XYZ file of C-alpha atoms in Angstrom:
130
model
C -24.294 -3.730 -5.214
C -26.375 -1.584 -7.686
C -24.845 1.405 -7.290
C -21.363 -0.237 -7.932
C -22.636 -1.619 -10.844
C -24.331 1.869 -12.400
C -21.006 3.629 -10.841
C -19.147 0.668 -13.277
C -21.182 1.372 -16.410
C -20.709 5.559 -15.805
C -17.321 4.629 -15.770
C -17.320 2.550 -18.637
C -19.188 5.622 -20.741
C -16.557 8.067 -19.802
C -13.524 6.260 -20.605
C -14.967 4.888 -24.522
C -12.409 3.316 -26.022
C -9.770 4.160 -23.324
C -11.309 1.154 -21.319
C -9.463 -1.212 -22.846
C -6.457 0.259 -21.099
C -7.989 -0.594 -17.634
C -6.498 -4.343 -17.279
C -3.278 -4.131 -18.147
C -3.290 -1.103 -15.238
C -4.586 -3.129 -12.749
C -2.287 -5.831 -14.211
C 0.606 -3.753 -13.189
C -0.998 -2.645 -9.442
C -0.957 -6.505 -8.995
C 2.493 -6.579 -9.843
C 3.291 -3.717 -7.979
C 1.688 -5.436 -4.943
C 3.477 -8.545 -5.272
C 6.814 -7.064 -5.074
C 5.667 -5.374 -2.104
C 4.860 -8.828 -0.528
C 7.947 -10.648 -1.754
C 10.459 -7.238 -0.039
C 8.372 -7.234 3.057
C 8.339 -11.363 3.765
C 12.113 -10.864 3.168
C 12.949 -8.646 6.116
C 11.619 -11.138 8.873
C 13.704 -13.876 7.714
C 16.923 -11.521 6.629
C 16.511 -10.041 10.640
C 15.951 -13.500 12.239
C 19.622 -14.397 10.556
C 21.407 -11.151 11.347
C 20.197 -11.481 15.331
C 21.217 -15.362 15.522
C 17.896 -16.687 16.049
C 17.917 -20.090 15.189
C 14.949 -21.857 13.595
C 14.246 -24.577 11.196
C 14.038 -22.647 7.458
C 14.060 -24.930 4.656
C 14.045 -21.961 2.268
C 16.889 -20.321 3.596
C 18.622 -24.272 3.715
C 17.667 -24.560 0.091
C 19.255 -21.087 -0.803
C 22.167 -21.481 1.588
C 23.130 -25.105 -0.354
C 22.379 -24.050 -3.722
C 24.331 -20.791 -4.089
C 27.160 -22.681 -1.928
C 27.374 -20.157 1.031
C 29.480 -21.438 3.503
C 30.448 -18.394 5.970
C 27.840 -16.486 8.200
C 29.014 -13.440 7.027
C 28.319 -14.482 3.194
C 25.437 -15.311 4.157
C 24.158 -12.054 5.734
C 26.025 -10.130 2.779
C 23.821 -12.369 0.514
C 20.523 -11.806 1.981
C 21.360 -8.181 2.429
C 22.224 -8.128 -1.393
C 18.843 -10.033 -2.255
C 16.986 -7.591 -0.571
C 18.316 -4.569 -1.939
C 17.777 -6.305 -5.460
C 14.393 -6.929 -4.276
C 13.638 -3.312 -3.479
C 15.505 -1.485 -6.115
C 13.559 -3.734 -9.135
C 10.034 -2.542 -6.857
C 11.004 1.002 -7.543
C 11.871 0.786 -10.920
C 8.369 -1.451 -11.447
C 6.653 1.523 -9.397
C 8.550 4.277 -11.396
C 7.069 3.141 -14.668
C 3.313 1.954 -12.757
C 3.225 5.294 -11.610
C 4.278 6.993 -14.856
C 1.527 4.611 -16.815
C -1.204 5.563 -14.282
C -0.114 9.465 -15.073
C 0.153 9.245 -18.878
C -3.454 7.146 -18.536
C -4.992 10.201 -16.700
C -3.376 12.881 -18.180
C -4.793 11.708 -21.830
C -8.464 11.297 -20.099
C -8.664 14.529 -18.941
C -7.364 15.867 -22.450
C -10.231 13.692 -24.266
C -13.141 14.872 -21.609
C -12.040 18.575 -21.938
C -12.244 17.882 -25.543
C -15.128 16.286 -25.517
C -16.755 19.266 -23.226
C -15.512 21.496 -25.109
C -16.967 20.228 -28.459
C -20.353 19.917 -26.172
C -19.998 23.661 -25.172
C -19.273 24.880 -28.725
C -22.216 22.901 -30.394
C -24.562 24.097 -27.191
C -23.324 27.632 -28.146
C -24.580 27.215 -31.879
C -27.657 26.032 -31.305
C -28.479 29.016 -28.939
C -26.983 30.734 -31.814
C -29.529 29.499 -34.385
C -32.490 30.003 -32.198
């Protein structure tokens, strides 16, 4: 637990001000994750209908009545339309999670090769003065 907490505060140091970045990006890997959950608990269901399996779904009787689906085949068109909704708005929200986690890393490395840099050059005059 100690070193996770001195591996924390390193952390901390090498980001600076960047750090305040850090929750909204694990904001959007919760988000990310979610979707993931909502498209995967969707394919049981969605296959359970298309095979005939009947079984008592009060979720799928709730949907059924309140979009006013009365034909099998509206029903499987539907679902199959939800889903592919479902997984189309997770790749968008991975698209731009992905493209926030890239710009966030792509400007670190920018400021800690800056930041070595500046290190290197005033190492280099000291040497120099001495």
């Amino acid at each position: 637990m100690k070193g996770a907490f001195l591996y924390l505060k390193k952390l901390s140091y090498i980001l600076g001000e960047e750090k305040r970045k850090t929750p909204f990006l694990l904001l959007l890997f919760s988000i990310s994750s979610i979707f993931d959950v909502i498209g995967i608990s969707l394919i049981g269901p969605y296959l359970s209908l298309i095979l005939g399996d009947s079984y008592d779904n009060k979720i799928l009787e709730v949907l059924i009545e309140s979009f006013s689906l009365n034909n099998y085949n509206q029903i499987v068109i539907g679902g199959g339309l939800l889903i592919i909704a479902i997984f189309s708005l997770k790749t968008l929200v991975l698209i731009s999670v992905n493209y926030a986690i890239f710009s966030f890393c792509n400007n670190q490395v920018v400021i800690l090769r800056e930041k070595l840099f500046n290190l290197n050059n005033n190492f280099d005059n000291i040497n120099q003065n001495n």
